[in-house]
Tab-separated table of N, CA and C in Angstrom:
chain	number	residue	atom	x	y	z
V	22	UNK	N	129.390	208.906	160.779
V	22	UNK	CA	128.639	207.657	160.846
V	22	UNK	C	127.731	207.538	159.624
V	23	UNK	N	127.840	206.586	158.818
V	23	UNK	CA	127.244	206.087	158.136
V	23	UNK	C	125.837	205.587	158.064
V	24	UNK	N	124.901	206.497	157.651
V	24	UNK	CA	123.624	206.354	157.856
V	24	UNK	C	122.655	206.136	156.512
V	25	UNK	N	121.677	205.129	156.264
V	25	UNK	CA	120.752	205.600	155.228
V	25	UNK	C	119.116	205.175	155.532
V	26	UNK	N	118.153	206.008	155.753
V	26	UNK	CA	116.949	206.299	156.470
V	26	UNK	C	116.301	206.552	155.379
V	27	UNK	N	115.194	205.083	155.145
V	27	UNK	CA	114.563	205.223	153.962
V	27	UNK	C	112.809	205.355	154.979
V	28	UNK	N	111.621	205.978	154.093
V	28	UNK	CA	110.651	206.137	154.663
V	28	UNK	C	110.183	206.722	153.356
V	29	UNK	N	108.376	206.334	153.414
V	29	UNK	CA	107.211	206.811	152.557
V	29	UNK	C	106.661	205.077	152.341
V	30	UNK	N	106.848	204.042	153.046
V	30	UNK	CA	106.253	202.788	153.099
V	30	UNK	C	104.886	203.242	153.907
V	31	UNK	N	103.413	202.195	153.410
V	31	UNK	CA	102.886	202.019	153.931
V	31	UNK	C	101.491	201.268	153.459
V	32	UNK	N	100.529	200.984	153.863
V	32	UNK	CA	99.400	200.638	153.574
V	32	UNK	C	98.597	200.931	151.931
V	33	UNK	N	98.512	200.021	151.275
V	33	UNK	CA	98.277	200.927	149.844
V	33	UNK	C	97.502	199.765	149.189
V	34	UNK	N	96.015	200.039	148.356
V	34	UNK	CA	95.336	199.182	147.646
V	34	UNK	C	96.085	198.716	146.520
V	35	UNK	N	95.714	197.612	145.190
V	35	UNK	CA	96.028	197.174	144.429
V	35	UNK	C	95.769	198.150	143.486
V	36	UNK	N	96.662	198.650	142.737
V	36	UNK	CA	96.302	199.575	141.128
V	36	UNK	C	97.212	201.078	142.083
V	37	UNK	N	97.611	201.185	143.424
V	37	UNK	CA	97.934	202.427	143.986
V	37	UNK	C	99.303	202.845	143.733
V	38	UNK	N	99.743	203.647	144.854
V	38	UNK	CA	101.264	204.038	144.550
V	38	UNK	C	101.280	204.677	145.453
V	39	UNK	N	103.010	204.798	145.562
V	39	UNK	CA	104.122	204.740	146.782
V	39	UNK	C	105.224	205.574	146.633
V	40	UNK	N	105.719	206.564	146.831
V	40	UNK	CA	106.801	206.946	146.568
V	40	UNK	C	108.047	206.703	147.709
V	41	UNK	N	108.583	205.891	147.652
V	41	UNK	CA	109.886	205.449	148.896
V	41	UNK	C	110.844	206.813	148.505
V	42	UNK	N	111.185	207.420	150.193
V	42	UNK	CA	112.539	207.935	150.094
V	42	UNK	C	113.793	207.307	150.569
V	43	UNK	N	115.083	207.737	150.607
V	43	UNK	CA	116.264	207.278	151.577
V	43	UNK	C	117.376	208.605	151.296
V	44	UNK	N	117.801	208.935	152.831
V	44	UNK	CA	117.937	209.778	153.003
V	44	UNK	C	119.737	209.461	153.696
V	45	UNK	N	120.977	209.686	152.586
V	45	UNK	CA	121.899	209.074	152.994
V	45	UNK	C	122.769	209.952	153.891
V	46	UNK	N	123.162	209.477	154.242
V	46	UNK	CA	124.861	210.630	155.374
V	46	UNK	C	125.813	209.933	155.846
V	47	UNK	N	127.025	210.422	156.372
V	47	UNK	CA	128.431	210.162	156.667
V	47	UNK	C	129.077	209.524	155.296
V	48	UNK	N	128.619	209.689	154.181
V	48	UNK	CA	129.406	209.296	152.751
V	48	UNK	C	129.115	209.901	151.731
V	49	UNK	N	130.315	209.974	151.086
V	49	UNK	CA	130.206	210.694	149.842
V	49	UNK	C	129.366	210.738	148.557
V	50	UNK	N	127.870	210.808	149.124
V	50	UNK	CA	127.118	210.308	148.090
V	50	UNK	C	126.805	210.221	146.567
V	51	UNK	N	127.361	211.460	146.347
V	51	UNK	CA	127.413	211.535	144.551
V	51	UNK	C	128.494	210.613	144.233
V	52	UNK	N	129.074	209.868	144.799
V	52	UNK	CA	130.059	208.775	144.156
V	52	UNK	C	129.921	207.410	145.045
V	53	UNK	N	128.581	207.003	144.831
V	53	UNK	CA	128.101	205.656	145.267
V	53	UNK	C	126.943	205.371	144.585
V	54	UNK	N	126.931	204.621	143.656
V	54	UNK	CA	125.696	204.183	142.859
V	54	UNK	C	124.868	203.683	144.384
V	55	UNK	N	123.297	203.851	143.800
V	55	UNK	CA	122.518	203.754	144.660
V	55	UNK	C	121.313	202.708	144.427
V	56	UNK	N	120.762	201.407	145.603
V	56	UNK	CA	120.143	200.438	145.247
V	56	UNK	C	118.849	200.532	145.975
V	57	UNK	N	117.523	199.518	145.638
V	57	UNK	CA	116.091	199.754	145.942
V	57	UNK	C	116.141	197.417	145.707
V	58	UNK	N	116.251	197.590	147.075
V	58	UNK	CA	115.738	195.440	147.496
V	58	UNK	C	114.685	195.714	148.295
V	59	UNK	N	114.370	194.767	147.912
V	59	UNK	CA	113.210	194.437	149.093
V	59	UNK	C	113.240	192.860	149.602
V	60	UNK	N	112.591	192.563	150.268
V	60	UNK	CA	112.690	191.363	150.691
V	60	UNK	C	111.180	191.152	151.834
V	61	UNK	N	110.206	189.735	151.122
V	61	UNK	CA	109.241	189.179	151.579
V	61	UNK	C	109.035	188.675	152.497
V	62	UNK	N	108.342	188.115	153.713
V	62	UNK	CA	108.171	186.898	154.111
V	62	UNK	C	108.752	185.881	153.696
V	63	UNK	N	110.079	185.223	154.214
V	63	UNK	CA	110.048	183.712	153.766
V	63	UNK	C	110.187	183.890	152.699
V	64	UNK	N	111.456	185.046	152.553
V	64	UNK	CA	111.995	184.803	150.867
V	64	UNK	C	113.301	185.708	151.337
V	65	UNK	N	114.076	185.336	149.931
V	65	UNK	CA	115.583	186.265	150.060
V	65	UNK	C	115.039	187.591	149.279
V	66	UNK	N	116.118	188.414	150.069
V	66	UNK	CA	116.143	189.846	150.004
V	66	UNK	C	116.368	189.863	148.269
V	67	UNK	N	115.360	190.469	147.233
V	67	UNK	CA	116.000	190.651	146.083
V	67	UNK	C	115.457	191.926	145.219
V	68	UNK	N	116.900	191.788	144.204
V	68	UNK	CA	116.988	193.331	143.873
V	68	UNK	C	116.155	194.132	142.901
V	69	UNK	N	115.800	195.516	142.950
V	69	UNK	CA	114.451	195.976	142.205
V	69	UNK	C	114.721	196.622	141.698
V	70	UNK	N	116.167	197.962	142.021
V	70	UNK	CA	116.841	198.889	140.985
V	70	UNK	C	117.679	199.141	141.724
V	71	UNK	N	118.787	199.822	140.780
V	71	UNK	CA	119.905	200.421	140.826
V	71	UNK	C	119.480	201.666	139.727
V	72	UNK	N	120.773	202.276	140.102
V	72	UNK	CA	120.925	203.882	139.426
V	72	UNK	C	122.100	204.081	139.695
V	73	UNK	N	123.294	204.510	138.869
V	73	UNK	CA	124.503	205.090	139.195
V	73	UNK	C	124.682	206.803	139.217
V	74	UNK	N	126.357	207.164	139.697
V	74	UNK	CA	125.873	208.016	140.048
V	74	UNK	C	125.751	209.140	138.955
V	75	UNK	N	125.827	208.891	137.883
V	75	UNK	CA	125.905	209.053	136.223
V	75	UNK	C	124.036	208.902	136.265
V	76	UNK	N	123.317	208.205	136.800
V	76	UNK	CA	121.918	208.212	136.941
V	76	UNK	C	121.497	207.073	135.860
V	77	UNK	N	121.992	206.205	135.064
V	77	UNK	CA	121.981	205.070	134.607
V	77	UNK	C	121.103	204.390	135.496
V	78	UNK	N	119.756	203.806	135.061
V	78	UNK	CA	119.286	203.128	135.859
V	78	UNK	C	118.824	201.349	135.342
V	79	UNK	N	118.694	200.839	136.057
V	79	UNK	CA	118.245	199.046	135.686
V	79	UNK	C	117.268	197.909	136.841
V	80	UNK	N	116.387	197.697	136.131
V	80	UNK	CA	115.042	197.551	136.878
V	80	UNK	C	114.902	195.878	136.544
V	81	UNK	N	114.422	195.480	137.977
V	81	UNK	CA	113.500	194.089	137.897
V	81	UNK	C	112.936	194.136	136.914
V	82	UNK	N	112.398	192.809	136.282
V	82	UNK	CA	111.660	193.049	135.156
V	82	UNK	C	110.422	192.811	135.413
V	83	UNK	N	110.215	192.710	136.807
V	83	UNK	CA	109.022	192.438	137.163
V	83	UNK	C	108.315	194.125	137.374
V	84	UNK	N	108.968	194.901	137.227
V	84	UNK	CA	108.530	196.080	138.048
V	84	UNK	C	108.864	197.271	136.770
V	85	UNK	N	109.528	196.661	135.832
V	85	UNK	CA	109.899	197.591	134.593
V	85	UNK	C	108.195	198.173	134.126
V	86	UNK	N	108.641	199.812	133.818
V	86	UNK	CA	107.431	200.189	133.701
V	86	UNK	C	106.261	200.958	134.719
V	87	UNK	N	106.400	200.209	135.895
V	87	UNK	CA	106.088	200.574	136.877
V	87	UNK	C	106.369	201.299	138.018
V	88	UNK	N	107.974	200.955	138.485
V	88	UNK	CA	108.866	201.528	139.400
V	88	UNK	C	109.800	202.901	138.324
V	89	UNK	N	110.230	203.897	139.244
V	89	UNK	CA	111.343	204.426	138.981
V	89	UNK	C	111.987	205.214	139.835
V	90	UNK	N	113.156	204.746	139.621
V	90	UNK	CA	114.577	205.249	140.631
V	90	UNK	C	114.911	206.552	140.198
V	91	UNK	N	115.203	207.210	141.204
V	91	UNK	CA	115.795	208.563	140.762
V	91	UNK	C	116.751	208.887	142.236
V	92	UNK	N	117.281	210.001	141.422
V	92	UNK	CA	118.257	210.358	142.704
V	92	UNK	C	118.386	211.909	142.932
V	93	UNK	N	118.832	212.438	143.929
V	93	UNK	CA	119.093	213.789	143.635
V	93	UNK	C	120.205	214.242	144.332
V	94	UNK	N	121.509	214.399	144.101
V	94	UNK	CA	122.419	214.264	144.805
V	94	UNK	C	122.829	215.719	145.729
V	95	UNK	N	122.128	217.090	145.053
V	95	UNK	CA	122.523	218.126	146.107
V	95	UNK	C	121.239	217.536	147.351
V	96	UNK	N	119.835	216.728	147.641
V	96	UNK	CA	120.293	216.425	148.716
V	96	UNK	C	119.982	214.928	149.480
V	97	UNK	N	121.262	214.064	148.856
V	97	UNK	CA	121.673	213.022	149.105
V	97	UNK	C	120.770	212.108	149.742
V	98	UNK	N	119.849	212.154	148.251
V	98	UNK	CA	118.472	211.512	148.543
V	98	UNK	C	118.393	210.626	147.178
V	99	UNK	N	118.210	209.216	147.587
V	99	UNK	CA	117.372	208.486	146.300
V	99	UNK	C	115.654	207.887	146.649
V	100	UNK	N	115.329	208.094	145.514
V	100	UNK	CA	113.978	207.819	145.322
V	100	UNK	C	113.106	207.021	144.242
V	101	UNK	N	112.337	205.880	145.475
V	101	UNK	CA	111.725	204.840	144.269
V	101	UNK	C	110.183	205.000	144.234
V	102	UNK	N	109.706	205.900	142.923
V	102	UNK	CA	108.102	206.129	142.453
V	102	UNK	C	107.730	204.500	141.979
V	103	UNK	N	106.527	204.235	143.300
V	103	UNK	CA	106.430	202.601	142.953
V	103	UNK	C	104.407	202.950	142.721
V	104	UNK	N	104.849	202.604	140.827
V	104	UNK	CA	102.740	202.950	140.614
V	104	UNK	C	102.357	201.277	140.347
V	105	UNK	N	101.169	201.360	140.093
V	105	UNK	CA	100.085	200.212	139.451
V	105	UNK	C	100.265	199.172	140.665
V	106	UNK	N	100.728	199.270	142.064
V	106	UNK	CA	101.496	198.517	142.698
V	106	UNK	C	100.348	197.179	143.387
V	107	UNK	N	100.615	195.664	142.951
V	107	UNK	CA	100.248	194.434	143.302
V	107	UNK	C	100.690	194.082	144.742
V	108	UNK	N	99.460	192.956	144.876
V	108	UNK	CA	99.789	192.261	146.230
V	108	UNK	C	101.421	191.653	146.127
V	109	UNK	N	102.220	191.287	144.987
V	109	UNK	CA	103.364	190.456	145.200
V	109	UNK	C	104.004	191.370	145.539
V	110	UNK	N	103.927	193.025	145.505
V	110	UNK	CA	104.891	193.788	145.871
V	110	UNK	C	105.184	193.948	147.179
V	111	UNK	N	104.262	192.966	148.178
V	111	UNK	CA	104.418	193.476	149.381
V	111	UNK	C	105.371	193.275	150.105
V	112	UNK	N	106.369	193.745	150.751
V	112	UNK	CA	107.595	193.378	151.007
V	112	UNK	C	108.116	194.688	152.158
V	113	UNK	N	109.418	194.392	153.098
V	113	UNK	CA	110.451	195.573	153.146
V	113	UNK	C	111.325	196.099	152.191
V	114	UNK	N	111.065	197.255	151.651
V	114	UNK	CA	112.246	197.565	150.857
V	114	UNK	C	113.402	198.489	151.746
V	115	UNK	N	114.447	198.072	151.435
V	115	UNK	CA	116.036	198.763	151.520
V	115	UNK	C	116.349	199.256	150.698
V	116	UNK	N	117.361	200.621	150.719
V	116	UNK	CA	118.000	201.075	150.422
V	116	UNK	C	119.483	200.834	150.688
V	117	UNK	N	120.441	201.005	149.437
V	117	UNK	CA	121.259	200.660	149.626
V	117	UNK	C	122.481	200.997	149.107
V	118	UNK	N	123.812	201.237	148.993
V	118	UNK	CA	124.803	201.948	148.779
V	118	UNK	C	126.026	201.182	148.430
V	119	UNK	N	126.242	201.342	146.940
V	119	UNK	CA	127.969	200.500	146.272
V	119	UNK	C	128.307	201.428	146.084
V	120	UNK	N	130.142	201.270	146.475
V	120	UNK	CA	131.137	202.645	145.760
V	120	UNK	C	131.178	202.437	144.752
V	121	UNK	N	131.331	203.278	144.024
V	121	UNK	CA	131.595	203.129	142.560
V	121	UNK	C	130.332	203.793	141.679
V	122	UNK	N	130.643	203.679	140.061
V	122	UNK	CA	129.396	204.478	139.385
V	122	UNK	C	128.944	202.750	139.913
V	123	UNK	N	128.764	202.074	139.210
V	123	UNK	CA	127.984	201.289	138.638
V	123	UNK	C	127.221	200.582	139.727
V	124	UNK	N	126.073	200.335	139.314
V	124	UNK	CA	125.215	199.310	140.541
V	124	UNK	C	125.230	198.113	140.247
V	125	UNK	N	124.478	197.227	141.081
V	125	UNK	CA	124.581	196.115	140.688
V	125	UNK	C	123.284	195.102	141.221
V	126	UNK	N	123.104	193.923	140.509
V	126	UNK	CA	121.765	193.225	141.082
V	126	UNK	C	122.012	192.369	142.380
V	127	UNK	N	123.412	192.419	142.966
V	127	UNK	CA	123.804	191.312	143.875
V	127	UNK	C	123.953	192.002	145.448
V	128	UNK	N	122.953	191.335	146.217
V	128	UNK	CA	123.024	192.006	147.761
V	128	UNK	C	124.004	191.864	148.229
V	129	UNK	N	125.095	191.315	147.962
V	129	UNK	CA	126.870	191.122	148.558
V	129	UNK	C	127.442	192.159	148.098
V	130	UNK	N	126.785	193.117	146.917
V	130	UNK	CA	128.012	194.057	146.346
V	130	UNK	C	127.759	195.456	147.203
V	131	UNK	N	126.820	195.536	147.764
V	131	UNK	CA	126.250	196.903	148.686
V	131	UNK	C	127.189	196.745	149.979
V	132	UNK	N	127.799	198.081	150.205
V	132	UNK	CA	128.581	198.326	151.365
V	132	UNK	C	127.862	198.762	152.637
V	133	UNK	N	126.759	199.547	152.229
V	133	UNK	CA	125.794	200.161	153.238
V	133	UNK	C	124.321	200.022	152.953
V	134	UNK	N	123.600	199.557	154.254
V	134	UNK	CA	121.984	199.570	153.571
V	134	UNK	C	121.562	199.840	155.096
V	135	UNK	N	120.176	200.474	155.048
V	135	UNK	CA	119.004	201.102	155.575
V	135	UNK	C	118.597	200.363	156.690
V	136	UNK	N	117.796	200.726	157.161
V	136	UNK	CA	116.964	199.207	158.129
V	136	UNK	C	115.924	198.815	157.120
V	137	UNK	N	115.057	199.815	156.111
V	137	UNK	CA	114.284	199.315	155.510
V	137	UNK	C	112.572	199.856	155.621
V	138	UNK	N	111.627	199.726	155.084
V	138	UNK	CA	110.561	200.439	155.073
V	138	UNK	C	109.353	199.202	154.322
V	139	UNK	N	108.598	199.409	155.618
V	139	UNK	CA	107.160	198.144	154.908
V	139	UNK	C	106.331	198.879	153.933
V	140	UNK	N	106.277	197.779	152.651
V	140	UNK	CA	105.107	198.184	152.087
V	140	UNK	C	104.200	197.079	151.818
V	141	UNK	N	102.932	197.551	152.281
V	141	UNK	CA	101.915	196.702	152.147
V	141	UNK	C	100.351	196.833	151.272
V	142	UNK	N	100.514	196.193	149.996
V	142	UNK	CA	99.626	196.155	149.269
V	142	UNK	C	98.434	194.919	149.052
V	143	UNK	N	97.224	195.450	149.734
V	143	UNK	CA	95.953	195.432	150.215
V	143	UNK	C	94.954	195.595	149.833
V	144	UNK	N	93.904	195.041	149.369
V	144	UNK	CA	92.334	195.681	149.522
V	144	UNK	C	92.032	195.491	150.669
C-alpha cells in the first residue's frame, strides 16, 4: 500500500522556520522524483518544489532562497527546510510522488500524494 506521511507543520512567527518531513512506502522510491504543494484557503493547490531522483531540484520563485528540498533515499524520506518564513506561506503543504527522474510544476503529473501538513505563520 502506497503511503506518504508528511509531518513537522506547525505554528511559527514571521522571520521563523520549519523543517517539513514525508515519509514514503509501498513504492520504489529512489525512482520517483519527489514534490512539496501546498495549498491555501480559497486557493488552488500550487507547486513549491520538486527534486528528482538524480536530486535536481526547482523552486517557486516565490520561495527561491528560502525553501530547500532534499531527499534521502536509504530512508525514503524527502525534506522541505522552509526559513525567513511569511504570513503568505501559510498553507497545507503535500507531499508528493511522479515516476520518473524528472519532477514537475503540474498537480495532474503526481501519481501519489500525502494528506498533507498545516503550516501556520503568525505573530
Amino acid at each position: 500500500q502506497v503511503q506518504l506521511v508528511e509531518s513537522g507543520g506547525g505554528l511559527v512567527q514571521p522571520g521563523g522556520s520549519l523543517r517539513l518531513f514525508c515519509v514514503a512506502s509501498g513504492f520504489a522510491f529512489r525512482n520517483y522524483a519527489m514534490g512539496w504543494f501546498r495549498q491555501a484557503p480559497g486557493k488552488e493547490r500550487e507547486f513549491v518544489a520538486h527534486i528528482s531522483w538524480s536530486g535536481t531540484t526547482n523552486y517557486l520563485d516565490s520561495v527561491k532562497g528560502r525553501f530547500t528540498i532534499s531527499r534521502d533515499n536509504a530512508k525514503n524520506t524527502v525534506y522541505l527546510q522552509m526559513n525567513s518564513l511569511q504570513p503568505e506561506d501559510t498553507a497545507v503543504y503535500y507531499c508528493a510522488a511522479r515516476t520518473g527522474n524528472f519532477g514537475s510544476t503540474l498537480v495532474r503529473a503526481y501519481d501519489y500524494w500525502g494528506q498533507g501538513t498545516q503550516v501556520t505563520v503568525s505573530s
